[in-house]
Amino acid sequence: MTYLNNAVSLDHRDKQINAMTQALIQRCSGGMARDSQNPYTGSTLLESAKLCLNQVGVNTDGMDRLDIAEKALSMAPPRGAQTTSDFPIVLENVMHKSVLTGFNSGQPKWPKFCKIGDVTDFRSWSRIVPGLIGNLDSVNEQGEYLDKIIPDGEKNSVSAERKGNVINITPEVIVNDDLGYINNISSSMGMAGQRTIERAVFTLLESNPVMSDGNALFSSAHSNYLASGSGTAPSVSSLDVARVALATQTAPGLDDEPLDIEPYVAVCNTALGGEMRVINESQYDPDTPNKLQRPNKVNGMVADIADTPRLSNKAGWYIFADPMFAPVIEVVFLNGQREPRVVTQEAFRTSGLSVKVELPFGVGVNDYRGAYYNYGS
């Protein structure tokens, strides 16, 4: 990739910022091949800071290292310069990359069974489960089509809230060329963002929240719950009971038409994940005594198993439908911002840079019909 002689319509300043960013990212990653066409490859943080100051007309001859770092981190134009230092932009780009790397490095379980949505502000947003209108009516003797009454639906809500923290980059970090600190703290913030969503989802799930109809998400009133004392361990029979429970759920209204919802994901504690996979993937019924080859009637019942140590009940297990068709839990993000965002500003008290990592999101319940919970035994 050519940086300074690129024919792409970028001015020299943008090319320099891009080249410096890529050089520092290469240093952060370690394993990336060195780019011989990038003139900033291998540059230290202080060398990059000095170059940014020189580009805006600041003569750094005779300046000590700390003064160079302070001026380069400043968001205000250095004395005698017409533009601000580009160094904070370069650092912001590098940290944003590290934040996203951390955010995407894990294997979160929540996307496997949660719907993903967007909201445009922080108010409460309604999630309506429409009533089933039943079948089409026959045309009457006069050849008229009858009006169809749409039954009332059920309404729950979800809202986003602001989440984030601030990282402070001091001039000493630049002087010491502590790029490892910048990379590690940024990556850790990204991982914290993903972990925060994961924890929020499983906290909500285990809290068994009360819904708009006055009943808990998992309850006998919703026909989707086997409580403590009546719960059973995962088996061919108990998974088949869950399958039937989902299939026989009905939509709001008086029609009582079964929705025929199909299982999609099993969710359980990590301690139960292995057994759940055996049951789901066995060709023959593993519960049949004397090793008789009886076909497994729940073979491949779910497409995936999301097992996690975040569930405190190690014996309990859930079955969820495809969140695209029968969503139960929804994770919403503000204005489509589904990854952490990095924003920088001058830190007056430290003569450094304050870097804010923010991820506004929220978690809420849409409906109960696409999930089943067995407390286990």
Tab-separated table of N, CA, C and O in Angstrom, residues 100-114 116 190-202 265 267 304-310 331 333 338:
chain	number	residue	atom	x	y	z
A	100	LEU	N	-11.855	-1.823	18.995
A	100	LEU	CA	-12.663	-2.732	18.174
A	100	LEU	C	-12.077	-4.136	18.159
A	100	LEU	O	-12.822	-5.128	18.152
A	101	THR	N	-10.751	-4.227	18.155
A	101	THR	CA	-10.113	-5.540	18.207
A	101	THR	C	-10.498	-6.264	19.493
A	101	THR	O	-10.836	-7.457	19.474
A	102	GLY	N	-10.454	-5.548	20.615
A	102	GLY	CA	-10.862	-6.148	21.880
A	102	GLY	C	-12.329	-6.502	21.906
A	102	GLY	O	-12.720	-7.571	22.385
A	103	PHE	N	-13.159	-5.620	21.359
A	103	PHE	CA	-14.611	-5.834	21.363
A	103	PHE	C	-14.980	-7.082	20.567
A	103	PHE	O	-15.889	-7.824	20.937
A	104	ASN	N	-14.269	-7.315	19.466
A	104	ASN	CA	-14.604	-8.431	18.573
A	104	ASN	C	-13.767	-9.679	18.824
A	104	ASN	O	-13.887	-10.654	18.082
A	105	SER	N	-12.936	-9.646	19.862
A	105	SER	CA	-12.019	-10.760	20.090
A	105	SER	C	-12.676	-11.944	20.785
A	105	SER	O	-12.221	-13.082	20.646
A	106	GLY	N	-13.708	-11.701	21.544
A	106	GLY	CA	-14.350	-12.776	22.286
A	106	GLY	C	-15.383	-13.524	21.452
A	106	GLY	O	-15.555	-13.278	20.258
A	107	GLN	N	-16.053	-14.431	22.093
A	107	GLN	CA	-17.136	-15.190	21.467
A	107	GLN	C	-18.378	-15.069	22.338
A	107	GLN	O	-18.759	-16.007	23.041
A	108	PRO	N	-19.017	-13.906	22.297
A	108	PRO	CA	-20.198	-13.699	23.149
A	108	PRO	C	-21.332	-14.649	22.773
A	108	PRO	O	-21.495	-15.019	21.604
A	109	LYS	N	-22.107	-15.022	23.762
A	109	LYS	CA	-23.215	-15.958	23.538
A	109	LYS	C	-24.528	-15.245	23.244
A	109	LYS	O	-25.426	-15.824	22.634
A	110	TRP	N	-24.632	-13.981	23.693
A	110	TRP	CA	-25.930	-13.316	23.556
A	110	TRP	C	-26.414	-13.172	22.112
A	110	TRP	O	-27.628	-13.277	21.865
A	111	PRO	N	-25.546	-12.940	21.091
A	111	PRO	CA	-26.086	-12.797	19.737
A	111	PRO	C	-26.743	-14.065	19.203
A	111	PRO	O	-27.492	-14.002	18.213
A	112	LYS	N	-26.479	-15.214	19.834
A	112	LYS	CA	-27.052	-16.461	19.340
A	112	LYS	C	-28.550	-16.566	19.595
A	112	LYS	O	-29.255	-17.274	18.874
A	113	PHE	N	-29.038	-15.871	20.649
A	113	PHE	CA	-30.456	-16.032	20.969
A	113	PHE	C	-31.178	-14.699	21.203
A	113	PHE	O	-32.367	-14.700	21.544
A	114	CYS	N	-30.496	-13.585	21.014
A	114	CYS	CA	-31.121	-12.277	21.219
A	114	CYS	C	-31.354	-11.558	19.893
A	114	CYS	O	-30.533	-11.649	18.974
A	116	ILE	N	-31.327	-8.164	17.747
A	116	ILE	CA	-30.541	-6.932	17.766
A	116	ILE	C	-31.358	-5.831	17.106
A	116	ILE	O	-31.858	-5.998	15.990
A	190	GLY	N	-12.386	-2.362	24.996
A	190	GLY	CA	-13.247	-3.016	24.012
A	190	GLY	C	-13.820	-4.311	24.542
A	190	GLY	O	-15.022	-4.592	24.386
A	191	MET	N	-12.975	-5.127	25.178
A	191	MET	CA	-13.465	-6.374	25.768
A	191	MET	C	-14.483	-6.100	26.868
A	191	MET	O	-15.463	-6.848	27.022
A	192	ALA	N	-14.266	-5.019	27.626
A	192	ALA	CA	-15.211	-4.655	28.684
A	192	ALA	C	-16.566	-4.300	28.091
A	192	ALA	O	-17.613	-4.612	28.675
A	193	GLY	N	-16.558	-3.646	26.915
A	193	GLY	CA	-17.819	-3.305	26.263
A	193	GLY	C	-18.616	-4.540	25.908
A	193	GLY	O	-19.823	-4.622	26.184
A	194	GLN	N	-17.955	-5.518	25.300
A	194	GLN	CA	-18.651	-6.757	24.940
A	194	GLN	C	-19.102	-7.510	26.184
A	194	GLN	O	-20.212	-8.060	26.234
A	195	ARG	N	-18.251	-7.526	27.194
A	195	ARG	CA	-18.572	-8.219	28.441
A	195	ARG	C	-19.763	-7.562	29.146
A	195	ARG	O	-20.597	-8.242	29.762
A	196	THR	N	-19.874	-6.245	29.042
A	196	THR	CA	-20.981	-5.534	29.676
A	196	THR	C	-22.314	-5.933	29.062
A	196	THR	O	-23.312	-6.120	29.768
A	197	ILE	N	-22.345	-6.076	27.730
A	197	ILE	CA	-23.574	-6.526	27.069
A	197	ILE	C	-23.910	-7.949	27.499
A	197	ILE	O	-25.048	-8.262	27.852
A	198	GLU	N	-22.902	-8.822	27.479
A	198	GLU	CA	-23.110	-10.223	27.848
A	198	GLU	C	-23.668	-10.332	29.264
A	198	GLU	O	-24.628	-11.062	29.519
A	199	ARG	N	-23.073	-9.592	30.176
A	199	ARG	CA	-23.518	-9.652	31.567
A	199	ARG	C	-24.936	-9.098	31.719
A	199	ARG	O	-25.750	-9.657	32.472
A	200	ALA	N	-25.244	-8.028	31.003
A	200	ALA	CA	-26.575	-7.435	31.094
A	200	ALA	C	-27.649	-8.403	30.603
A	200	ALA	O	-28.738	-8.503	31.188
A	201	VAL	N	-27.353	-9.119	29.517
A	201	VAL	CA	-28.324	-10.076	28.967
A	201	VAL	C	-28.591	-11.201	29.951
A	201	VAL	O	-29.751	-11.530	30.242
A	202	PHE	N	-27.538	-11.810	30.488
A	202	PHE	CA	-27.737	-12.949	31.374
A	202	PHE	C	-28.266	-12.537	32.740
A	202	PHE	O	-28.976	-13.318	33.393
A	265	VAL	N	-32.010	-22.495	19.642
A	265	VAL	CA	-30.786	-22.443	20.455
A	265	VAL	C	-31.084	-22.966	21.858
A	265	VAL	O	-32.118	-22.621	22.447
A	267	VAL	N	-29.671	-22.829	25.727
A	267	VAL	CA	-28.820	-21.991	26.573
A	267	VAL	C	-28.726	-22.655	27.942
A	267	VAL	O	-29.751	-23.004	28.540
A	304	ASP	N	-27.785	-24.596	17.601
A	304	ASP	CA	-26.602	-24.172	18.346
A	304	ASP	C	-26.860	-24.318	19.827
A	304	ASP	O	-28.020	-24.358	20.282
A	305	ILE	N	-25.781	-24.390	20.598
A	305	ILE	CA	-25.866	-24.462	22.056
A	305	ILE	C	-24.976	-23.368	22.634
A	305	ILE	O	-23.772	-23.329	22.366
A	306	ALA	N	-25.569	-22.473	23.380
A	306	ALA	CA	-24.842	-21.367	23.999
A	306	ALA	C	-24.677	-21.682	25.482
A	306	ALA	O	-25.584	-21.432	26.279
A	307	ASP	N	-23.554	-22.268	25.835
A	307	ASP	CA	-23.313	-22.573	27.243
A	307	ASP	C	-22.350	-21.551	27.816
A	307	ASP	O	-21.381	-21.158	27.180
A	308	THR	N	-22.632	-21.118	29.024
A	308	THR	CA	-21.889	-20.013	29.634
A	308	THR	C	-21.787	-20.198	31.133
A	308	THR	O	-22.729	-20.692	31.775
A	309	PRO	N	-20.667	-19.798	31.735
A	309	PRO	CA	-20.564	-19.841	33.196
A	309	PRO	C	-21.327	-18.713	33.880
A	309	PRO	O	-21.355	-18.648	35.114
A	310	ARG	N	-21.919	-17.826	33.111
A	310	ARG	CA	-22.637	-16.688	33.696
A	310	ARG	C	-23.988	-17.085	34.308
A	310	ARG	O	-24.583	-16.289	35.039
A	331	VAL	N	-31.488	-6.723	22.342
A	331	VAL	CA	-30.409	-5.791	22.681
A	331	VAL	C	-30.488	-4.645	21.678
A	331	VAL	O	-30.408	-4.878	20.468
A	333	PHE	N	-29.245	-0.738	20.316
A	333	PHE	CA	-28.133	0.201	20.275
A	333	PHE	C	-28.638	1.556	19.793
A	333	PHE	O	-29.632	1.641	19.073
A	338	ARG	N	-23.296	-0.058	16.966
A	338	ARG	CA	-23.234	-1.392	17.545
A	338	ARG	C	-21.840	-1.796	17.991
A	338	ARG	O	-21.616	-2.935	18.370
